[in-house]
Amino acid sequence: MTEGKKETVLAEEISSEKVQEVLEKYDTDSKVRKYSNKSMVILLSVLGILYSLFHLYITFNPIPTLLMRSIHLLFAMGLVFLIYPTFNKQRRDKIPFYDWILFALSIGACGYLFVEYQDIVSTRGGIPNTVDIIVAIMAVLLVLETARRVTGWVLPILALVFLSYPFFSHQGWLPRMMMTREFDLGDIFGQLFLKTEGLFSTAIGASVQFIFLFILFGAFLSKSGMGQFFNDLALALAGHKQGGPAKVSVISSAFMGSINGSAVANVVGTGAFTIPLMKKIGYKKDFAGAVEASASIGGQILPPVMGASAFIMAETTGISYGTIALAAIIPALLYFLGVIMQVHFRAGRDGLKGIPKPDLPRVKEVLLDKGHLIIPLVALVALLGSGMPVAHAAFWTIVLTVVVAAVRKHTRMSFKDILFALEDGARQSLSTVIACGVVGIIIGVVNLTSFGSTLTSAITTLGSGSLFLTLFLTMIASIILGMGLPSIPAYIITATMVAPALADFGVPLLVAHMFVFYFGIFANITPPVALASFAAAGLSGGSPMKTGAVSVRLALAGFIVPYLFVYAPAMLLIDPTGLPMNATEFPWASIPDILSVTVSSILGVVGIGAALEGYFKTYMNVITRIILAAGALLLIVPEFYTDVVGGLIVVGIFVFNTLQNTREENLAKEVVE
């Protein structure tokens, strides 16, 4: 079949108008102004390019921490006031006068820190004067307003709740465990603005050092055609398989989600292509949307980039990036195995075929056409593995992307393309930068008032000395705190607020942070606030709540695996035996332990998928499904005897089901003959 006919068969993408509508409904970050004034377009382009060039410059030429972080946050705030409208229904082709004022105030706050920096850190020793307090209050209000514009109401309201606490935390009507000393304005806003424990906390530190550069890296990859490469490669590898388009969705969304770190943007970007294909071969619209949502979320737990969260975890815990990336491999693969198995069994149950091979690109053609674009990702892993600082590795992979893309004419970037990527990277970073700034308010209040230890104490008290119950409560708290938030601020908040609750049970630092990281991210597909699932439903035409419920079912392995690696850390490839809870270096787990937990978990995940769909090689009745689910759960429990019993149940049912299918096929042949 000719290339033109292939394109006709696969050209089922949702219209750009529908994509933009869904983006604006579920991703506040996409609601931007569109200027007809050429001067404004040029001004914003110049500011965005300068913002990106600043980050590339400080990679090798750092300036004092407070100043570097203040430029990163306050300049981003200024850009938000120029790019994002105050209200959704406001005209988007011009800037009201007050946004120019807010822009000037944001830049002014940054300039104030530069002018007063020496006095702040030396003469005044961090103790604020009256002007400091006024500027600090202004900066906090500005960052809350920018957060409302780019992330919606959830995060600023949460920050305001925390910000209000030190104003009344000394009141006698509070429970004794929540009471603190009295704080004045200088205590509160000095903490938030003049130190690296508030607006300019480790969250912004990670953003300026790592996150921005990887967002910029993603912008360069996108401009080179990497997104199309992932789609084409996934089609070539899995498009013809049973339920092929759904497997294409899982594979392509996993790759893109790992790089871009935005679940909603990934759902819309890849879902516009994969959801219509899934519906075309017979998947129901709720299921099609749920596949895309669960796969897009999973991309953020997939090494090597993990949506940049791996680097924040390294910054927060002091554990090396390499250790975190390696630890994340097996849990991530188990998660995607769980999704793909359910997709596969659903296709088998409903008789859904793949796309005919002649209508698909071939692997060899795809690799020859755009395969060279994978080189920067391979180089990134190699550079990080060699011990190169993360920021330096990101810088050189950006440079390498431009060089490698130039190998083929259709991927080559012109000077204009490079400038566009610099601008686009700056724009894409704004929501994350602002979110990290607002999270800094929460971190600042927690450090000032010790509220984190209060919440930790409450969780452990409710857990009544039971590790499992404490894990369950930590999971619920992580999902609630992560609702409606991008993955990076969701992780930072859960790591600050609830991860310490696991320390009393001796759960290693790495394991605790991986546990809350998973559930903070999965809040995006967990109703009632499941933004990724709702966005997918907007594309598929399905019910948002039904799509959310199916997403949770498809992602069930992701809700089980974190418990497993708490009880069996060998799944993270580490052996924390005999080490302190806050250890940052671990010996390798033994090969038998790794193989044991991995093999039993694989069989358990496949068993759960078959039980949920009621199908392996042929249909299963309700009783068989219940027994199979019980056996699969026994396999996932990391004990020798449960593995043996569970393995016998699962393998036995699979063998019986396969024999039953063979008998049915033979009977069908006899009837035909």
XYZ file of C-alpha atoms in Angstrom:
673
model
C 0.000 0.000 0.000
C 1.283 3.467 -0.787
C 2.383 5.934 1.843
C -0.541 8.161 0.973
C -3.028 5.370 1.668
C -1.305 4.601 4.969
C -1.745 8.196 6.011
C -5.438 8.038 5.045
C -6.022 4.937 7.145
C -4.271 6.415 10.174
C -5.404 10.020 9.756
C -8.053 9.843 12.457
C -6.712 12.569 14.699
C -9.111 14.752 16.659
C -9.349 18.294 15.329
C -6.989 20.908 16.726
C -10.020 22.943 17.856
C -11.291 20.052 19.974
C -7.820 19.442 21.371
C -7.498 23.094 22.397
C -10.986 23.038 23.936
C -10.110 20.021 26.095
C -6.743 21.501 27.030
C -8.302 24.746 28.195
C -10.989 22.928 30.157
C -8.696 20.620 32.124
C -5.278 22.269 31.876
C -5.296 25.844 33.139
C -1.753 26.206 31.844
C -3.063 26.272 28.253
C -5.350 29.309 28.670
C -3.033 31.949 27.241
C -3.427 35.287 25.528
C -3.154 35.444 21.737
C -1.840 38.790 20.608
C -2.510 40.397 17.244
C -0.072 43.197 18.105
C 3.253 42.224 16.513
C 5.278 44.264 19.005
C 3.808 42.280 21.920
C 4.519 38.991 20.166
C 8.148 40.022 19.645
C 8.475 41.289 23.236
C 7.205 38.033 24.719
C 9.440 35.999 22.406
C 12.491 38.025 23.456
C 11.637 37.695 27.161
C 11.109 33.937 26.823
C 14.376 33.445 24.931
C 16.294 35.545 27.474
C 14.737 33.511 30.304
C 15.960 30.263 28.728
C 19.410 31.681 27.946
C 19.730 32.790 31.591
C 19.270 29.184 32.728
C 21.759 27.887 30.208
C 24.263 30.526 31.389
C 23.974 29.807 35.135
C 24.470 26.087 34.494
C 28.195 26.809 34.341
C 28.255 30.290 35.928
C 26.130 30.141 39.102
C 25.299 33.247 41.136
C 24.341 33.381 44.867
C 21.529 30.950 45.632
C 18.939 33.464 46.832
C 19.475 35.724 43.819
C 19.444 32.845 41.320
C 16.205 31.460 42.726
C 14.584 34.886 42.930
C 15.265 35.614 39.252
C 13.932 32.177 38.350
C 10.645 32.672 40.222
C 9.981 36.411 40.028
C 10.796 36.725 36.319
C 8.464 33.777 35.660
C 5.753 35.570 37.627
C 6.217 38.637 35.432
C 5.838 36.528 32.288
C 2.650 34.966 33.656
C 1.020 38.395 34.049
C 1.780 39.137 30.396
C 0.778 35.734 28.989
C -2.178 34.530 31.085
C -5.516 36.401 31.299
C -6.946 37.364 34.678
C -10.213 35.544 33.982
C -11.194 32.887 31.450
C -13.715 35.098 29.655
C -11.439 38.111 29.479
C -10.271 39.361 26.070
C -7.049 37.611 25.101
C -5.716 39.995 22.473
C -4.594 42.789 24.804
C -3.142 43.342 28.284
C -5.136 45.391 30.812
C -3.171 48.168 32.523
C -3.173 46.422 35.911
C -1.291 43.420 34.500
C 1.476 45.767 33.403
C 1.581 47.008 37.002
C 1.720 43.446 38.346
C 4.483 42.643 35.865
C 6.452 45.668 37.079
C 5.907 44.703 40.741
C 7.207 41.166 40.080
C 10.356 42.485 38.407
C 10.630 45.142 41.118
C 10.578 42.533 43.893
C 13.437 40.731 42.149
C 15.346 44.000 41.775
C 14.799 44.770 45.465
C 16.514 41.537 46.494
C 19.461 42.369 44.254
C 19.832 45.885 45.679
C 19.394 44.811 49.311
C 21.115 41.433 49.092
C 24.307 42.327 50.964
C 22.389 44.048 53.754
C 19.954 41.143 54.043
C 22.626 38.441 54.383
C 25.210 40.423 56.362
C 24.139 43.671 58.047
C 20.610 42.559 58.997
C 21.437 38.845 59.255
C 18.133 37.855 57.664
C 16.053 39.851 60.162
C 13.503 41.821 58.090
C 12.858 45.536 58.360
C 9.561 47.199 57.507
C 10.291 47.531 53.774
C 11.388 43.888 53.623
C 8.055 42.836 55.110
C 6.054 44.988 52.681
C 7.925 43.612 49.656
C 7.617 40.063 51.037
C 3.833 40.368 51.479
C 3.584 41.761 47.950
C 5.669 38.874 46.532
C 3.557 36.249 48.323
C 0.313 37.778 47.029
C 1.746 37.972 43.510
C 2.840 34.325 43.481
C -0.593 33.241 44.751
C -2.262 35.203 41.937
C 0.033 33.746 39.275
C -0.656 30.256 40.651
C -4.389 30.865 40.365
C -3.929 31.790 36.712
C -1.715 28.883 35.657
C -2.737 26.005 37.955
C -6.272 26.899 39.023
C -7.629 27.411 42.537
C -6.541 24.210 44.294
C -2.883 24.995 44.947
C -3.265 28.660 46.023
C -6.147 27.760 48.367
C -4.032 25.007 49.918
C -1.161 27.480 50.317
C -3.484 30.055 51.913
C -4.706 27.474 54.415
C -1.114 26.793 55.444
C -0.216 30.491 55.402
C -3.065 31.273 57.804
C -1.869 28.715 60.369
C 1.016 30.680 61.981
C -1.311 33.667 62.516
C -3.468 31.703 64.977
C -1.288 28.709 65.914
C -0.706 30.146 69.405
C -4.419 30.294 70.243
C -5.530 28.259 73.244
C -8.575 26.806 71.481
C -6.354 24.677 69.235
C -5.555 21.063 70.140
C -2.394 21.025 72.259
C -0.352 19.185 69.622
C -1.061 21.972 67.087
C -0.133 24.899 69.330
C 3.069 26.893 68.719
C 4.637 30.117 69.957
C 3.254 33.405 68.646
C 4.654 34.615 65.295
C 4.714 38.201 64.021
C 4.747 39.434 60.422
C 8.536 39.566 60.411
C 8.794 35.917 61.454
C 6.331 34.723 58.833
C 7.242 36.804 55.800
C 10.945 36.922 56.579
C 10.840 33.127 56.450
C 8.993 33.189 53.135
C 11.011 35.857 51.290
C 14.438 36.447 52.816
C 15.532 32.861 53.297
C 15.799 29.756 51.151
C 13.028 28.053 53.155
C 9.962 29.755 51.668
C 9.293 31.023 48.157
C 12.929 30.256 47.306
C 12.998 26.816 48.959
C 14.451 23.541 47.684
C 11.406 23.259 45.418
C 12.491 26.343 43.469
C 16.092 25.197 43.833
C 15.281 21.970 42.019
C 13.279 23.921 39.452
C 16.098 26.320 38.594
C 18.822 23.649 38.612
C 17.099 20.666 36.977
C 13.457 20.976 36.049
C 13.712 23.987 33.749
C 16.556 22.447 31.759
C 14.637 19.217 31.218
C 11.521 21.086 30.149
C 13.761 22.958 27.714
C 15.253 19.638 26.597
C 11.725 18.384 25.925
C 10.958 21.500 23.859
C 14.022 20.862 21.674
C 13.111 17.175 21.287
C 9.575 18.126 20.311
C 10.810 20.609 17.721
C 13.044 17.916 16.205
C 10.065 15.566 15.736
C 10.575 13.191 18.670
C 6.843 12.983 19.452
C 6.042 11.761 15.937
C 8.948 9.322 16.161
C 7.521 7.750 19.336
C 4.065 7.446 17.748
C 5.440 5.897 14.552
C 7.696 3.483 16.435
C 4.851 2.382 18.705
C 2.623 1.841 15.665
C 5.301 -0.195 13.927
C 5.962 -2.332 17.006
C 2.441 -2.934 18.313
C -0.138 -1.542 15.888
C -0.834 -4.916 14.255
C -1.120 -6.840 17.530
C -4.364 -7.836 19.232
C -5.862 -4.533 20.401
C -2.905 -2.814 18.735
C -3.953 0.874 18.961
C -4.373 0.611 22.736
C -0.876 -0.860 23.047
C 0.399 1.945 20.817
C -1.216 4.405 23.241
C 0.507 2.793 26.229
C 3.950 2.704 24.592
C 3.954 6.200 23.069
C 2.395 7.824 26.152
C 4.928 6.125 28.407
C 7.852 7.558 26.437
C 6.415 11.055 26.111
C 5.152 11.164 29.705
C 8.594 10.373 31.037
C 10.032 13.375 29.210
C 7.373 16.072 29.489
C 6.107 15.425 33.034
C 2.592 16.789 32.369
C -0.111 14.148 32.474
C -2.869 16.304 30.970
C -0.648 17.649 28.181
C 0.473 14.103 27.402
C -3.113 12.823 27.335
C -4.100 15.510 24.854
C -0.903 15.335 22.788
C -0.866 11.571 22.184
C -4.564 10.938 22.825
C -5.615 13.091 19.881
C -4.057 10.396 17.696
C -4.474 7.153 19.698
C -8.006 7.514 21.122
C -9.737 7.645 17.694
C -7.718 4.584 16.596
C -8.794 2.660 19.713
C -12.429 3.544 19.145
C -12.123 2.633 15.455
C -11.187 -1.005 16.177
C -13.949 -1.397 18.783
C -12.774 -0.224 22.208
C -15.541 1.607 24.051
C -14.984 5.319 24.540
C -14.635 5.201 28.341
C -12.048 2.426 28.077
C -10.153 4.179 25.268
C -9.900 7.376 27.308
C -8.852 5.438 30.414
C -6.030 3.683 28.545
C -4.589 7.019 27.478
C -4.950 8.543 30.959
C -3.387 5.623 32.825
C -0.499 5.385 30.343
C 0.181 9.128 30.477
C 0.296 9.081 34.276
C 2.613 6.080 34.193
C 5.135 7.964 32.108
C 6.006 9.999 35.198
C 7.229 6.939 37.094
C 9.275 5.689 34.128
C 13.071 6.220 34.142
C 15.311 7.783 33.061
C 13.627 11.212 33.365
C 10.402 10.417 35.282
C 8.981 13.804 34.303
C 11.971 15.441 36.077
C 10.676 14.156 39.427
C 13.671 11.848 39.792
C 15.926 14.890 40.059
C 13.723 16.547 42.672
C 13.717 13.337 44.698
C 17.503 13.287 44.492
C 17.649 16.921 45.660
C 15.143 16.319 48.483
C 16.569 13.088 49.864
C 20.275 13.385 49.086
C 20.102 10.007 47.316
C 21.921 9.898 43.995
C 19.924 10.164 40.780
C 21.393 6.876 39.563
C 20.100 5.008 42.608
C 16.612 6.506 42.193
C 16.423 5.792 38.447
C 17.522 2.179 38.907
C 15.138 1.690 41.824
C 12.221 2.905 39.699
C 12.742 0.454 36.813
C 11.015 -2.724 38.016
C 7.973 -0.991 39.633
C 7.440 1.086 36.459
C 7.660 -1.950 34.176
C 5.221 -3.842 36.417
C 2.823 -0.914 36.185
C 2.893 -0.857 32.388
C 2.666 -4.643 32.254
C -0.547 -4.372 34.289
C -2.031 -1.827 31.865
C -0.985 -3.716 28.723
C -2.297 -7.034 30.067
C -5.740 -5.581 30.705
C -5.712 -3.983 27.255
C -4.677 -7.326 25.743
C -7.279 -9.373 27.616
C -10.034 -6.879 26.829
C -9.150 -7.112 23.134
C -9.213 -10.913 23.300
C -12.519 -10.945 25.149
C -14.189 -8.587 22.668
C -12.453 -9.955 19.553
C -10.647 -6.692 18.777
C -7.932 -6.979 16.161
C -5.040 -4.700 15.354
C -4.433 -2.499 12.325
C -3.460 -4.455 9.187
C 0.319 -4.517 8.790
C 0.282 -3.043 5.256
C -1.355 0.086 6.717
C 1.423 0.590 9.246
C 4.965 1.942 9.052
C 7.718 -0.644 9.373
C 10.188 -0.562 12.251
C 13.149 -0.369 9.870
C 11.617 2.579 8.013
C 10.865 4.455 11.235
C 14.369 3.926 12.615
C 15.992 5.005 9.358
C 13.749 8.062 9.169
C 13.963 9.380 12.742
C 15.887 6.802 14.752
C 18.814 9.159 15.211
C 16.633 11.275 17.523
C 16.992 8.639 20.239
C 20.715 9.413 20.547
C 20.265 12.393 22.945
C 18.227 10.227 25.339
C 20.869 7.494 25.274
C 23.546 10.137 25.783
C 21.616 11.586 28.726
C 21.568 8.220 30.490
C 25.262 7.705 29.744
C 26.243 11.161 31.018
C 24.228 10.777 34.198
C 25.633 7.300 34.703
C 29.162 8.679 34.377
C 28.564 10.950 37.363
C 28.250 14.223 35.449
C 26.170 16.815 37.352
C 22.531 16.653 36.288
C 22.403 20.264 35.072
C 25.535 19.802 32.951
C 24.141 16.587 31.466
C 20.894 18.361 30.568
C 22.802 21.238 28.957
C 24.929 18.978 26.766
C 21.967 16.834 25.701
C 20.183 19.999 24.542
C 23.236 20.878 22.461
C 23.444 17.286 21.218
C 19.770 17.345 20.209
C 20.421 20.261 17.863
C 23.499 18.524 16.402
C 21.845 15.123 15.983
C 18.666 16.609 14.475
C 20.826 18.206 11.784
C 21.753 14.745 10.461
C 18.511 14.527 8.458
C 16.957 17.402 6.544
C 13.404 16.806 7.792
C 14.492 16.893 11.463
C 17.059 19.681 11.112
C 16.398 22.800 13.185
C 16.989 26.215 11.667
C 18.124 29.170 13.765
C 14.476 30.230 13.913
C 13.494 26.748 15.179
C 16.129 26.985 17.911
C 14.801 30.369 19.018
C 11.279 28.955 18.966
C 12.376 26.014 21.157
C 14.011 28.432 23.620
C 10.797 30.460 23.801
C 8.565 27.392 23.977
C 10.650 25.858 26.755
C 10.313 29.063 28.786
C 6.535 29.108 28.297
C 6.151 25.422 29.163
C 8.125 25.917 32.368
C 5.935 28.675 33.814
C 3.274 26.477 35.438
C 5.913 24.277 37.082
C 8.006 27.224 38.275
C 4.992 28.968 39.781
C 3.732 25.732 41.363
C 7.133 25.172 42.982
C 7.041 28.752 44.273
C 3.639 28.264 45.885
C 4.732 24.932 47.330
C 7.534 26.952 48.918
C 4.905 28.769 51.005
C 3.772 25.418 52.371
C 7.349 24.296 52.993
C 8.151 27.597 54.704
C 5.184 27.348 57.061
C 5.942 23.698 57.824
C 9.558 24.573 58.696
C 8.512 27.596 60.754
C 5.776 25.903 62.774
C 6.809 22.216 62.704
C 3.329 21.440 61.371
C 4.793 18.559 59.359
C 5.766 16.699 62.523
C 2.242 17.310 63.855
C 0.678 15.712 60.780
C 3.207 12.876 60.945
C 2.288 12.262 64.573
C -1.419 12.270 63.707
C -0.947 9.701 60.927
C 1.152 7.369 63.105
C -1.343 7.720 65.984
C -4.245 6.808 63.715
C -2.142 3.937 62.385
C -2.168 2.429 65.878
C 1.263 0.901 65.498
C 0.314 -0.983 62.332
C 2.624 -0.475 59.340
C -0.066 -1.533 56.878
C -2.680 0.821 58.339
C -0.142 3.669 58.396
C 0.719 2.964 54.746
C -2.968 3.037 53.874
C -3.490 6.368 55.673
C -0.360 7.753 54.006
C -1.744 6.661 50.634
C -5.062 8.441 51.281
C -3.278 11.597 52.468
C -1.007 11.560 49.394
C -3.935 11.175 46.995
C -5.848 14.007 48.699
C -2.823 16.326 48.736
C -2.078 15.477 45.099
C -5.573 16.130 43.767
C -5.634 18.686 40.994
C -1.871 19.310 41.154
C 0.880 18.737 38.593
C 3.103 15.788 39.485
C 6.122 17.800 40.657
C 4.371 19.960 43.294
C 2.279 16.923 44.255
C 5.454 14.982 45.053
C 7.080 17.891 46.917
C 4.009 18.393 49.111
C 3.561 14.698 49.907
C 7.288 14.265 50.546
C 7.219 17.187 52.976
C 3.954 16.394 54.710
C 3.398 12.644 54.857
C 6.577 10.732 53.935
C 8.074 11.320 57.421
C 5.163 9.351 58.926
C 6.788 6.148 57.669
C 10.066 6.853 59.480
C 8.685 5.603 62.818
C 8.306 2.164 61.242
C 11.863 2.094 59.943
C 10.837 2.436 56.295
C 13.989 3.540 54.407
C 14.034 7.102 53.107
C 14.119 6.056 49.432
C 11.237 3.622 49.889
C 9.095 6.174 51.752
C 9.590 8.826 49.090
C 8.858 6.402 46.256
C 5.671 5.357 48.075
C 4.240 8.887 48.390
C 5.520 9.791 44.907
C 3.366 7.069 43.343
C 0.159 8.057 45.086
C 0.650 11.803 44.685
C 0.853 11.196 40.925
C -2.052 8.738 40.750
C -4.317 11.427 42.214
C -4.550 12.660 38.605
C -6.609 9.610 37.621
C -8.419 9.087 40.921
C -11.959 10.537 41.083
C -13.415 12.897 42.113
C -10.567 15.189 40.894
C -8.997 13.140 38.098
C -7.754 15.747 35.636
C -5.936 13.321 33.324
C -8.954 11.028 33.125
C -11.339 13.938 32.589
C -9.168 15.300 29.774
C -9.121 11.862 28.132
C -12.920 11.671 28.435
C -13.132 15.072 26.749
C -11.309 13.616 23.736
C -13.078 10.254 23.663
C -16.595 11.575 24.277
C -16.947 9.329 27.304
C -18.177 10.000 30.835
C -15.489 11.716 32.966
C -16.340 9.754 36.122
C -16.617 6.411 34.305
C -13.327 7.094 32.533
C -11.763 7.894 35.915
C -13.088 4.657 37.422
C -11.760 2.587 34.501
C -8.419 4.432 34.738
C -8.074 3.366 38.365
C -8.829 -0.228 37.395
C -6.254 -0.174 34.602
C -3.734 1.380 37.003
C -4.482 -1.116 39.781
C -0.950 -2.512 39.666
C 0.315 0.981 40.453
C -1.792 1.026 43.625
C -0.440 -2.359 44.748
C 3.239 -2.184 43.778
C 4.155 0.577 46.294
C 2.997 -1.634 49.159
C 5.048 -4.445 47.715
C 8.324 -2.533 47.603
C 7.805 -1.352 51.192
C 7.635 -4.969 52.352
C 10.162 -6.232 49.763
C 12.723 -3.484 48.981
C 14.512 -5.922 46.641
C 11.978 -4.745 44.039
C 13.859 -1.421 44.155
C 17.120 -3.364 43.702
C 18.335 -2.333 47.171
C 19.086 -4.126 50.430
C 18.508 -1.727 53.355
C 19.055 -4.429 56.000
C 21.028 -3.080 58.944
C 21.175 0.456 57.533
C 19.718 3.524 59.268
C 16.310 4.693 58.066
C 17.795 7.858 56.511
C 20.544 6.039 54.588
C 21.289 7.490 51.160
C 23.462 4.675 49.828
C 22.480 1.020 49.597
C 24.112 -2.238 48.589
C 22.525 -4.203 45.759
C 19.857 -6.700 46.736
C 20.810 -10.305 46.048
C 19.977 -11.699 42.607
C 17.740 -14.476 44.055
C 15.733 -11.892 46.034
C 15.322 -9.645 42.981
C 14.300 -12.560 40.758
C 11.919 -13.958 43.352
C 10.014 -10.723 43.939
C 10.029 -9.814 40.228
C 8.843 -13.153 38.851
C 6.106 -13.580 41.466
C 4.960 -9.980 40.912
C 4.852 -10.409 37.128
C 2.702 -13.518 37.457
C 0.531 -11.752 40.032
C 0.032 -8.655 37.840
C -0.911 -10.811 34.830
C -3.305 -12.764 37.058
C -4.999 -9.613 38.323
C -5.383 -8.328 34.759
C -7.009 -11.580 33.636
C -9.285 -11.643 36.685
C -10.424 -8.060 36.139
C -11.214 -8.676 32.472
C -12.588 -12.190 32.978
C -10.481 -13.548 30.164
C -7.167 -15.311 29.563
C -7.354 -17.565 26.491
C -11.105 -17.754 26.793
C -13.831 -16.462 29.106
C -13.867 -17.115 32.854
C -16.903 -17.321 35.119
C -17.263 -15.178 38.245
C -16.068 -17.873 40.677
C -12.935 -18.553 38.613
C -12.193 -14.820 38.462
C -12.492 -14.483 42.248
C -10.190 -17.448 42.864
C -7.723 -16.124 40.286
C -7.718 -12.674 41.903
C -7.071 -14.225 45.314
C -4.186 -16.271 43.920
C -2.727 -13.213 42.188
C -2.835 -11.200 45.411
C -1.124 -14.043 47.268
C 1.658 -13.904 44.684
C 2.091 -10.198 45.268
C 2.482 -10.685 49.040
C 6.270 -11.118 49.469
C 6.302 -14.395 51.397
C 7.560 -17.796 50.240
C 4.458 -19.796 51.185
C 2.025 -17.231 49.758
C 4.057 -17.237 46.529
C 3.842 -21.022 46.290
C 0.095 -21.166 46.965
C -0.651 -18.172 44.760
C 1.552 -19.513 41.963
C -0.202 -22.876 41.986
C -3.614 -21.169 41.829
C -2.724 -18.748 39.019
C -0.765 -21.212 36.897
C -3.426 -23.869 37.446
C -6.235 -21.576 36.272
C -4.181 -20.396 33.292
C -3.469 -23.999 32.239
C -7.115 -24.996 32.711
C -8.271 -21.932 30.757
C -5.832 -22.682 27.919
C -7.026 -26.319 27.700
C -10.627 -25.125 27.748
C -9.877 -22.759 24.873
C -8.240 -25.587 22.911
C -11.332 -27.776 23.401
C -13.592 -24.924 22.263
C -11.484 -24.356 19.151
C -11.477 -28.093 18.308
C -15.235 -28.254 18.808
C -15.699 -25.249 16.538
C -13.568 -26.934 13.835
C -15.642 -30.104 14.090
C -18.862 -28.136 13.700
C -17.479 -26.393 10.605
C -16.337 -29.689 9.081
